[in-house]
XYZ file of N, CA, C and O in Angstrom:
696
model
N 45.292 -11.554 -20.162
C 45.690 -12.636 -21.037
C 44.595 -13.692 -21.064
O 43.796 -13.805 -20.141
N 44.558 -14.439 -22.147
C 43.636 -15.553 -22.314
C 44.489 -16.796 -22.498
O 45.425 -16.811 -23.296
N 44.176 -17.829 -21.739
C 44.911 -19.083 -21.831
C 44.027 -20.141 -22.466
O 42.896 -20.359 -22.021
N 44.541 -20.791 -23.512
C 43.829 -21.889 -24.151
C 44.311 -23.174 -23.493
O 45.489 -23.505 -23.562
N 43.373 -23.880 -22.831
C 43.717 -25.078 -22.075
C 43.076 -26.292 -22.724
O 41.882 -26.286 -23.030
N 43.868 -27.339 -22.929
C 43.358 -28.609 -23.421
C 43.139 -29.490 -22.202
O 44.093 -29.951 -21.571
N 41.882 -29.710 -21.858
C 41.580 -30.476 -20.646
C 41.851 -31.968 -20.824
O 42.067 -32.661 -19.844
N 41.850 -32.457 -22.073
C 42.163 -33.873 -22.295
C 43.631 -34.161 -21.975
O 43.951 -35.157 -21.345
N 44.514 -33.268 -22.430
C 45.940 -33.466 -22.183
C 46.411 -32.747 -20.918
O 47.541 -32.920 -20.495
N 45.540 -31.939 -20.344
C 45.840 -31.145 -19.146
C 47.056 -30.239 -19.367
O 47.924 -30.114 -18.516
N 47.067 -29.588 -20.547
C 48.174 -28.696 -20.885
C 47.638 -27.362 -21.390
O 46.587 -27.289 -22.020
N 48.415 -26.315 -21.142
C 48.120 -25.002 -21.701
C 48.688 -24.986 -23.111
O 49.883 -25.168 -23.309
N 47.800 -24.784 -24.095
C 48.221 -24.816 -25.497
C 48.545 -23.441 -26.049
O 49.052 -23.323 -27.153
N 48.225 -22.411 -25.304
C 48.547 -21.089 -25.804
C 48.203 -20.007 -24.799
O 47.327 -20.172 -23.961
N 48.938 -18.913 -24.888
C 48.682 -17.722 -24.078
C 48.549 -16.560 -25.035
O 49.399 -16.355 -25.901
N 47.461 -15.813 -24.889
C 47.178 -14.722 -25.810
C 46.957 -13.454 -24.997
O 46.157 -13.442 -24.065
N 47.686 -12.401 -25.349
C 47.530 -11.127 -24.660
C 46.308 -10.397 -25.196
O 46.246 -10.049 -26.378
N 45.338 -10.172 -24.343
C 44.108 -9.472 -24.705
C 43.922 -8.310 -23.735
O 42.940 -8.253 -22.993
N 44.858 -7.394 -23.749
C 44.824 -6.269 -22.819
C 43.531 -5.471 -22.987
O 43.078 -5.243 -24.106
N 42.942 -5.079 -21.879
C 41.732 -4.236 -21.837
C 40.521 -4.907 -22.465
O 39.612 -4.219 -22.929
N 40.501 -6.232 -22.528
C 39.402 -6.934 -23.195
C 38.567 -7.746 -22.211
O 39.092 -8.317 -21.266
N 37.285 -7.769 -22.478
C 36.354 -8.637 -21.771
C 35.995 -9.762 -22.723
O 35.459 -9.507 -23.804
N 36.304 -10.999 -22.342
C 35.939 -12.146 -23.170
C 34.429 -12.294 -23.140
O 33.812 -12.298 -22.079
N 33.813 -12.400 -24.312
C 32.359 -12.488 -24.397
C 31.881 -13.911 -24.651
O 31.063 -14.427 -23.908
N 32.366 -14.548 -25.721
C 31.888 -15.889 -26.057
C 32.830 -16.535 -27.077
O 33.488 -15.842 -27.853
N 32.862 -17.862 -27.071
C 33.584 -18.605 -28.104
C 32.862 -18.366 -29.422
O 31.656 -18.580 -29.530
N 33.589 -17.889 -30.421
C 32.974 -17.499 -31.688
C 32.915 -18.668 -32.667
O 31.949 -18.870 -33.365
N 33.987 -19.401 -32.745
C 34.042 -20.627 -33.545
C 35.150 -21.482 -32.967
O 35.648 -21.201 -31.872
N 35.541 -22.511 -33.680
C 36.508 -23.474 -33.135
C 37.820 -22.829 -32.700
O 38.444 -23.275 -31.748
N 38.239 -21.763 -33.381
C 39.544 -21.166 -33.077
C 39.465 -19.685 -32.732
O 40.490 -19.013 -32.703
N 38.264 -19.159 -32.495
C 38.134 -17.717 -32.288
C 37.343 -17.385 -31.038
O 36.478 -18.141 -30.607
N 37.642 -16.198 -30.516
C 37.008 -15.687 -29.311
C 36.481 -14.285 -29.598
O 37.195 -13.456 -30.160
N 35.218 -14.026 -29.238
C 34.627 -12.690 -29.376
C 34.884 -11.940 -28.078
O 34.607 -12.449 -26.992
N 35.440 -10.731 -28.195
C 35.780 -9.927 -27.013
C 35.313 -8.486 -27.211
O 35.070 -8.048 -28.336
N 35.194 -7.771 -26.096
C 34.950 -6.327 -26.151
C 36.203 -5.652 -25.632
O 36.628 -5.877 -24.494
N 36.829 -4.835 -26.472
C 38.014 -4.079 -26.078
C 37.538 -2.803 -25.397
O 36.971 -1.920 -26.035
N 37.750 -2.728 -24.089
C 37.270 -1.578 -23.313
C 38.035 -0.304 -23.636
O 37.492 0.795 -23.506
N 39.273 -0.409 -24.050
C 40.062 0.780 -24.382
C 39.614 1.379 -25.724
O 39.439 2.581 -25.842
N 39.419 0.549 -26.719
C 38.964 1.012 -28.035
C 37.446 1.120 -28.114
O 36.923 1.711 -29.058
N 36.738 0.517 -27.161
C 35.277 0.401 -27.157
C 34.783 -0.219 -28.463
O 33.873 0.289 -29.116
N 35.391 -1.359 -28.813
C 35.023 -2.084 -30.031
C 34.955 -3.568 -29.734
O 35.683 -4.082 -28.888
N 34.087 -4.240 -30.474
C 34.016 -5.693 -30.410
C 35.002 -6.249 -31.427
O 35.081 -5.766 -32.558
N 35.758 -7.263 -30.985
C 36.779 -7.870 -31.835
C 36.612 -9.383 -31.838
O 36.111 -9.957 -30.875
N 37.061 -9.982 -32.907
C 37.200 -11.428 -32.953
C 38.687 -11.730 -32.994
O 39.393 -11.279 -33.899
N 39.159 -12.473 -32.002
C 40.548 -12.916 -31.976
C 40.593 -14.343 -32.496
O 40.028 -15.246 -31.887
N 41.258 -14.543 -33.651
C 41.486 -15.890 -34.148
C 42.745 -16.380 -33.452
O 43.840 -15.880 -33.711
N 42.573 -17.323 -32.543
C 43.678 -17.778 -31.712
C 44.650 -18.669 -32.474
O 45.798 -18.816 -32.065
N 44.215 -19.247 -33.584
C 45.088 -20.095 -34.370
C 45.944 -19.261 -35.324
O 47.144 -19.459 -35.419
N 45.324 -18.303 -36.007
C 46.039 -17.479 -36.978
C 46.615 -16.213 -36.345
O 47.329 -15.472 -36.999
N 46.251 -15.952 -35.086
C 46.691 -14.758 -34.366
C 46.288 -13.489 -35.132
O 47.074 -12.570 -35.302
N 45.010 -13.461 -35.596
C 44.480 -12.322 -36.341
C 43.318 -11.708 -35.573
O 42.618 -12.378 -34.827
N 43.107 -10.417 -35.817
C 42.002 -9.686 -35.202
C 41.111 -9.121 -36.300
O 41.603 -8.529 -37.260
N 39.789 -9.315 -36.153
C 38.824 -8.697 -37.050
C 37.789 -7.964 -36.211
O 37.652 -8.205 -35.012
N 37.074 -7.059 -36.845
C 36.075 -6.224 -36.182
C 34.705 -6.506 -36.809
O 34.349 -5.886 -37.809
N 33.929 -7.416 -36.234
C 32.685 -7.837 -36.884
C 31.590 -6.770 -36.936
O 30.721 -6.833 -37.798
N 31.608 -5.795 -36.041
C 30.539 -4.786 -36.002
C 30.963 -3.445 -36.576
O 30.196 -2.487 -36.548
N 32.184 -3.346 -37.078
C 32.739 -2.052 -37.476
C 31.882 -1.299 -38.498
O 31.674 -0.109 -38.376
N 31.359 -1.962 -39.497
C 30.583 -1.257 -40.520
C 29.079 -1.474 -40.359
O 28.303 -1.057 -41.213
N 28.671 -2.107 -39.257
C 27.251 -2.395 -39.056
C 26.515 -1.252 -38.372
O 27.093 -0.494 -37.604
N 25.218 -1.165 -38.668
C 24.299 -0.290 -37.941
C 23.131 -1.157 -37.502
O 22.859 -2.206 -38.097
N 22.435 -0.731 -36.451
C 21.290 -1.505 -35.975
C 20.069 -1.276 -36.860
O 20.152 -0.585 -37.887
N 18.930 -1.817 -36.469
C 17.718 -1.733 -37.287
C 17.205 -0.308 -37.453
O 16.434 -0.023 -38.369
N 17.636 0.644 -36.602
C 17.265 2.049 -36.753
C 18.332 2.863 -37.485
O 18.211 4.076 -37.619
N 19.405 2.205 -37.908
C 20.469 2.900 -38.622
C 21.528 3.505 -37.725
O 22.379 4.261 -38.183
N 21.518 3.165 -36.431
C 22.502 3.703 -35.486
C 23.745 2.825 -35.427
O 23.639 1.588 -35.471
N 24.932 3.431 -35.291
C 26.154 2.627 -35.157
C 26.154 1.873 -33.828
O 25.447 2.237 -32.882
N 26.944 0.826 -33.762
C 27.023 -0.003 -32.559
C 28.005 0.662 -31.607
O 29.209 0.676 -31.841
N 27.470 1.219 -30.518
C 28.287 1.956 -29.559
C 27.809 1.615 -28.149
O 26.926 2.274 -27.611
N 28.377 0.563 -27.586
C 27.971 0.118 -26.251
C 29.158 -0.552 -25.578
O 30.114 -0.966 -26.241
N 29.079 -0.658 -24.262
C 30.059 -1.419 -23.500
C 29.434 -2.787 -23.256
O 28.471 -2.916 -22.507
N 29.974 -3.799 -23.914
C 29.424 -5.148 -23.841
C 30.024 -5.907 -22.659
O 31.210 -5.795 -22.378
N 29.175 -6.690 -21.983
C 29.653 -7.407 -20.809
C 29.562 -8.919 -20.923
O 30.408 -9.626 -20.387
N 28.539 -9.456 -21.590
C 28.391 -10.896 -21.762
C 27.824 -11.172 -23.145
O 27.170 -10.317 -23.741
N 28.032 -12.390 -23.631
C 27.427 -12.825 -24.886
C 27.161 -14.315 -24.792
O 27.816 -15.041 -24.040
N 26.191 -14.747 -25.560
C 25.831 -16.166 -25.573
C 25.207 -16.490 -26.924
O 24.461 -15.686 -27.489
N 25.520 -17.669 -27.434
C 24.896 -18.142 -28.667
C 23.479 -18.580 -28.297
O 23.292 -19.409 -27.409
N 22.465 -18.003 -28.969
C 21.084 -18.320 -28.622
C 20.368 -19.125 -29.699
O 19.279 -19.648 -29.457
N 20.941 -19.224 -30.861
C 20.391 -20.018 -31.962
C 21.545 -20.322 -32.907
O 22.671 -19.856 -32.693
N 21.256 -21.071 -33.951
C 22.310 -21.524 -34.858
C 23.257 -20.403 -35.283
O 24.462 -20.542 -35.217
N 22.743 -19.274 -35.709
C 23.585 -18.173 -36.175
C 23.297 -16.872 -35.446
O 23.595 -15.801 -35.968
N 22.715 -16.941 -34.244
C 22.384 -15.721 -33.511
C 23.068 -15.696 -32.152
O 23.095 -16.687 -31.444
N 23.577 -14.501 -31.830
C 24.248 -14.279 -30.553
C 23.592 -13.109 -29.844
O 23.304 -12.091 -30.462
N 23.362 -13.271 -28.559
C 22.836 -12.182 -27.740
C 23.998 -11.576 -26.972
O 24.818 -12.306 -26.410
N 24.091 -10.243 -26.971
C 25.141 -9.526 -26.252
C 24.498 -8.566 -25.269
O 23.638 -7.760 -25.645
N 24.916 -8.628 -24.001
C 24.403 -7.708 -22.995
C 25.357 -6.537 -22.847
O 26.529 -6.615 -23.213
N 24.834 -5.440 -22.299
C 25.626 -4.218 -22.147
C 25.527 -3.692 -20.724
O 24.649 -4.089 -19.964
N 26.405 -2.755 -20.405
C 26.385 -2.178 -19.062
C 25.238 -1.204 -18.856
O 24.776 -1.038 -17.739
N 24.738 -0.560 -19.911
C 23.601 0.362 -19.746
C 22.910 0.708 -21.066
O 22.224 1.714 -21.157
N 23.067 -0.135 -22.078
C 22.484 0.157 -23.389
C 21.522 -0.926 -23.861
O 21.313 -1.087 -25.058
N 20.964 -1.700 -22.949
C 20.049 -2.760 -23.348
C 20.806 -3.975 -23.830
O 21.808 -4.374 -23.244
N 20.338 -4.565 -24.911
C 21.002 -5.745 -25.457
C 20.962 -5.702 -26.978
O 20.178 -4.976 -27.580
N 21.840 -6.506 -27.564
C 21.921 -6.630 -29.011
C 21.796 -8.103 -29.378
O 22.262 -8.967 -28.634
N 21.187 -8.356 -30.520
C 21.188 -9.700 -31.084
C 21.844 -9.598 -32.455
O 21.405 -8.837 -33.313
N 22.932 -10.356 -32.614
C 23.678 -10.362 -33.869
C 23.325 -11.627 -34.639
O 23.434 -12.729 -34.124
N 22.888 -11.448 -35.878
C 22.607 -12.558 -36.774
C 23.833 -12.732 -37.664
O 24.070 -11.942 -38.582
N 24.615 -13.746 -37.354
C 25.885 -13.980 -38.046
C 25.668 -14.332 -39.524
O 26.423 -13.878 -40.379
N 24.655 -15.115 -39.825
C 24.409 -15.538 -41.213
C 24.022 -14.365 -42.099
O 24.437 -14.290 -43.255
N 23.221 -13.435 -41.568
C 22.775 -12.286 -42.348
C 23.652 -11.055 -42.140
O 23.443 -10.027 -42.786
N 24.606 -11.137 -41.210
C 25.475 -10.028 -40.846
C 24.658 -8.773 -40.495
O 24.927 -7.673 -40.971
N 23.643 -8.981 -39.639
C 22.799 -7.884 -39.171
C 22.764 -7.914 -37.650
O 22.882 -8.965 -37.027
N 22.568 -6.709 -37.078
C 22.503 -6.601 -35.628
C 21.256 -5.810 -35.234
O 20.883 -4.849 -35.906
N 20.620 -6.262 -34.160
C 19.381 -5.656 -33.690
C 19.573 -5.190 -32.252
O 20.116 -5.924 -31.423
N 19.108 -3.991 -31.961
C 19.283 -3.376 -30.652
C 17.926 -3.321 -29.935
O 16.945 -2.852 -30.508
N 17.899 -3.779 -28.679
C 16.678 -3.774 -27.878
C 16.948 -3.046 -26.570
O 17.969 -3.291 -25.918
N 16.021 -2.166 -26.192
C 16.167 -1.387 -24.961
C 14.866 -1.385 -24.169
O 13.817 -1.823 -24.660
N 14.947 -0.849 -22.957
C 13.773 -0.667 -22.117
C 12.968 0.520 -22.632
O 13.521 1.554 -22.980
N 11.671 0.337 -22.692
C 10.762 1.418 -23.062
C 9.700 1.465 -21.982
O 8.933 0.514 -21.812
N 9.641 2.564 -21.247
C 8.752 2.672 -20.098
C 7.291 2.447 -20.464
O 6.499 1.982 -19.645
N 6.892 2.721 -21.688
C 5.495 2.567 -22.068
C 5.205 1.242 -22.781
O 4.090 1.016 -23.224
N 6.204 0.377 -22.880
C 6.016 -0.890 -23.581
C 6.392 -2.047 -22.667
O 7.573 -2.304 -22.428
N 5.387 -2.764 -22.147
C 5.680 -3.850 -21.209
C 6.378 -5.033 -21.868
O 6.908 -5.893 -21.177
N 6.398 -5.079 -23.193
C 7.108 -6.168 -23.855
C 8.578 -5.826 -24.107
O 9.307 -6.642 -24.663
N 9.015 -4.642 -23.672
C 10.428 -4.284 -23.842
C 11.242 -4.846 -22.680
O 10.708 -5.422 -21.734
N 12.552 -4.658 -22.721
C 13.421 -5.105 -21.640
C 13.026 -4.461 -20.319
O 12.582 -3.312 -20.299
N 13.227 -5.181 -19.225
C 12.901 -4.659 -17.899
C 13.816 -3.506 -17.510
O 13.429 -2.644 -16.730
N 15.026 -3.464 -18.034
C 15.996 -2.427 -17.706
C 17.091 -2.465 -18.753
O 17.339 -3.501 -19.360
N 17.790 -1.358 -18.958
C 18.885 -1.314 -19.934
C 20.201 -1.854 -19.401
O 21.150 -2.019 -20.162
N 20.284 -2.129 -18.093
C 21.483 -2.749 -17.529
C 21.273 -4.257 -17.611
O 20.705 -4.871 -16.719
N 21.702 -4.838 -18.723
C 21.515 -6.268 -18.940
C 22.769 -7.005 -18.495
O 23.882 -6.540 -18.717
N 22.552 -8.153 -17.851
C 23.696 -8.875 -17.295
C 23.721 -10.310 -17.791
O 23.970 -10.550 -18.962
N 23.475 -11.236 -16.923
C 23.604 -12.657 -17.223
C 22.598 -13.130 -18.259
O 21.500 -12.607 -18.374
N 22.991 -14.167 -18.995
C 22.165 -14.769 -20.037
C 22.060 -16.258 -19.737
O 23.064 -16.901 -19.411
N 20.861 -16.794 -19.873
C 20.688 -18.243 -19.780
C 19.816 -18.687 -20.943
O 18.735 -18.138 -21.149
N 20.302 -19.645 -21.704
C 19.552 -20.171 -22.831
C 18.886 -21.456 -22.380
O 19.549 -22.380 -21.916
N 17.563 -21.484 -22.484
C 16.794 -22.655 -22.066
C 16.449 -23.542 -23.249
O 17.011 -23.420 -24.339
N 15.500 -24.413 -23.022
C 15.076 -25.359 -24.052
C 14.075 -24.720 -25.007
O 13.382 -23.785 -24.672
N 14.018 -25.235 -26.204
C 13.042 -24.827 -27.215
C 13.085 -23.343 -27.550
O 12.059 -22.727 -27.807
N 14.269 -22.738 -27.505
C 14.418 -21.351 -27.930
C 14.208 -20.296 -26.866
O 14.278 -19.107 -27.161
N 13.973 -20.689 -25.612
C 13.758 -19.693 -24.548
C 15.085 -19.107 -24.100
O 16.068 -19.815 -23.907
N 15.096 -17.781 -23.932
C 16.286 -17.048 -23.498
C 15.877 -16.146 -22.334
O 14.857 -15.463 -22.404
N 16.682 -16.142 -21.264
C 16.424 -15.333 -20.082
C 17.611 -14.394 -19.882
O 18.762 -14.818 -19.937
N 17.318 -13.102 -19.649
C 18.357 -12.091 -19.484
C 18.122 -11.360 -18.168
O 17.026 -10.829 -17.935
N 19.143 -11.325 -17.315
C 19.051 -10.552 -16.080
C 19.091 -9.072 -16.403
O 19.931 -8.611 -17.180
N 18.145 -8.327 -15.834
C 18.073 -6.874 -16.043
C 18.159 -6.206 -14.684
O 17.157 -6.095 -13.966
N 19.333 -5.790 -14.320
C 19.605 -5.264 -12.987
C 19.097 -3.833 -12.846
O 19.370 -3.019 -13.713
N 18.339 -3.473 -11.846
C 17.866 -4.293 -10.723
C 16.419 -4.744 -10.882
O 15.802 -5.145 -9.916
N 15.869 -4.721 -12.090
C 14.436 -4.917 -12.267
C 13.968 -6.332 -12.532
O 12.792 -6.530 -12.756
N 14.817 -7.307 -12.542
C 14.361 -8.679 -12.728
C 14.893 -9.332 -13.976
O 16.020 -9.093 -14.388
N 14.052 -10.149 -14.574
C 14.441 -10.951 -15.737
C 13.558 -10.600 -16.919
O 12.342 -10.501 -16.784
N 14.168 -10.421 -18.066
C 13.414 -10.342 -19.309
C 13.625 -11.670 -20.010
O 14.694 -12.270 -19.930
N 12.612 -12.135 -20.681
C 12.718 -13.423 -21.339
C 11.985 -13.375 -22.665
O 11.097 -12.563 -22.881
N 12.400 -14.230 -23.556
C 11.757 -14.321 -24.861
C 12.095 -15.650 -25.476
O 12.970 -16.370 -25.013
N 11.378 -15.979 -26.489
C 11.668 -17.146 -27.283
C 12.242 -16.621 -28.591
O 11.748 -15.621 -29.109
N 13.264 -17.271 -29.117
C 13.900 -16.756 -30.334
C 12.925 -16.679 -31.497
O 13.207 -16.031 -32.496
N 11.749 -17.288 -31.332
C 10.719 -17.235 -32.359
C 9.559 -16.338 -31.942
O 8.500 -16.379 -32.546
N 9.736 -15.507 -30.896
C 8.640 -14.736 -30.342
C 9.103 -13.342 -29.939
O 10.242 -12.968 -30.164
N 8.253 -12.561 -29.244
C 8.585 -11.201 -28.831
C 9.245 -11.195 -27.457
O 9.066 -12.107 -26.665
N 9.988 -10.127 -27.161
C 10.626 -9.963 -25.859
C 9.574 -9.590 -24.832
O 8.649 -8.849 -25.102
N 9.745 -10.085 -23.606
C 8.833 -9.753 -22.514
C 9.633 -9.705 -21.224
O 10.817 -9.984 -21.214
N 8.979 -9.342 -20.138
C 9.670 -9.324 -18.858
C 8.678 -9.543 -17.741
O 7.475 -9.408 -17.921
N 9.222 -9.896 -16.591
C 8.409 -10.062 -15.398
C 9.261 -9.614 -14.224
O 10.379 -10.082 -14.052
N 8.742 -8.689 -13.431
C 9.512 -8.119 -12.329
C 9.550 -9.045 -11.131
O 10.550 -9.143 -10.441
N 8.463 -9.760 -10.867
C 8.438 -10.677 -9.728
C 7.912 -12.035 -10.164
O 7.213 -12.149 -11.162
N 8.302 -13.058 -9.402
C 7.834 -14.410 -9.642
C 7.315 -14.988 -8.331
O 7.874 -14.725 -7.269
N 6.293 -15.799 -8.402
C 5.831 -16.586 -7.263
C 5.880 -18.042 -7.723
O 5.250 -18.402 -8.722
N 6.633 -18.901 -6.988
C 6.728 -20.293 -7.403
C 5.558 -21.110 -6.860
O 4.682 -20.581 -6.172
N 5.531 -22.404 -7.177
C 4.417 -23.278 -6.801
C 4.260 -23.394 -5.282
O 3.172 -23.677 -4.790
N 5.332 -23.174 -4.529
C 5.273 -23.232 -3.069
C 4.905 -21.888 -2.447
O 4.884 -21.747 -1.231
N 4.635 -20.879 -3.275
C 4.243 -19.572 -2.769
C 5.401 -18.662 -2.399
O 5.211 -17.588 -1.853
N 6.625 -19.072 -2.700
C 7.787 -18.229 -2.404
C 7.890 -17.151 -3.472
O 7.778 -17.433 -4.665
N 8.110 -15.917 -3.030
C 8.201 -14.798 -3.957
C 9.630 -14.399 -4.231
O 10.513 -14.534 -3.378
N 9.863 -13.927 -5.449
C 11.180 -13.454 -5.856
C 10.999 -12.105 -6.533
O 10.140 -11.941 -7.376
N 11.859 -11.142 -6.154
C 11.765 -9.826 -6.785
C 12.943 -9.629 -7.724
O 13.591 -10.578 -8.119
N 13.236 -8.412 -8.070
C 14.230 -8.115 -9.084
C 15.676 -8.302 -8.695
O 16.545 -8.160 -9.530
N 15.993 -8.621 -7.452
C 17.386 -8.778 -7.047
C 17.849 -10.192 -7.359
O 17.773 -11.084 -6.530
N 18.326 -10.405 -8.573
C 18.738 -11.719 -9.033
C 20.220 -11.662 -9.357
O 20.666 -10.844 -10.149
N 20.995 -12.527 -8.738
C 22.450 -12.528 -8.913
C 22.898 -13.375 -10.088
O 23.938 -13.143 -10.651
N 22.149 -14.413 -10.428
C 22.554 -15.282 -11.527
C 21.386 -16.127 -11.966
O 20.353 -16.165 -11.321
N 21.573 -16.815 -13.066
C 20.527 -17.648 -13.618
C 21.128 -19.000 -13.937
O 22.230 -19.089 -14.477
N 20.429 -20.060 -13.596
C 20.899 -21.412 -13.914
C 19.698 -22.273 -14.263
O 18.578 -21.980 -13.861
N 19.969 -23.344 -14.996
C 18.899 -24.290 -15.312
C 18.995 -25.474 -14.368
O 20.042 -25.719 -13.767
N 17.922 -26.219 -14.250
C 17.882 -27.356 -13.344
C 18.921 -28.397 -13.741
O 19.538 -29.027 -12.884
N 19.150 -28.609 -15.042
C 20.076 -29.649 -15.494
C 21.516 -29.164 -15.663
O 22.364 -29.912 -16.091
N 21.804 -27.926 -15.280
C 23.183 -27.435 -15.379
C 23.629 -26.996 -13.997
O 23.633 -25.859 -13.640
């Protein structure tokens, strides 16, 4: 179930049954984007009208392939773009304004591809930077105006090293 809570009034304003669903991201003021694990489909639940729509049902990616993945997280990365991570299929970027979806995966011969197809956490930084956890190989990052890249290890200014075992991502101001 999904509970809509009004923190100003400290009241539960609604309870919605979302059996077999993983909540991905707030879609708009009254809607929630979810992945239905039983149907293996992405759905939009309009919590006000109590309606369900399927935003990816008739879409294909940039290679003409249907959208067939188990989605785990999503985040708004630009005005009309959403990044969706998957359990083992790389990641997708959905352009809501153009109603197009783009699929990105790891390519062993391309260092600018994702570090791994098991994409997890998403962190949106300043000026269009997006960081995606790629378990167990580290972080892939890109700017919404640039190409995807990755780095398996990091060394900070104090000389401390970090490898691909990253549990989460946070920004300094959050």
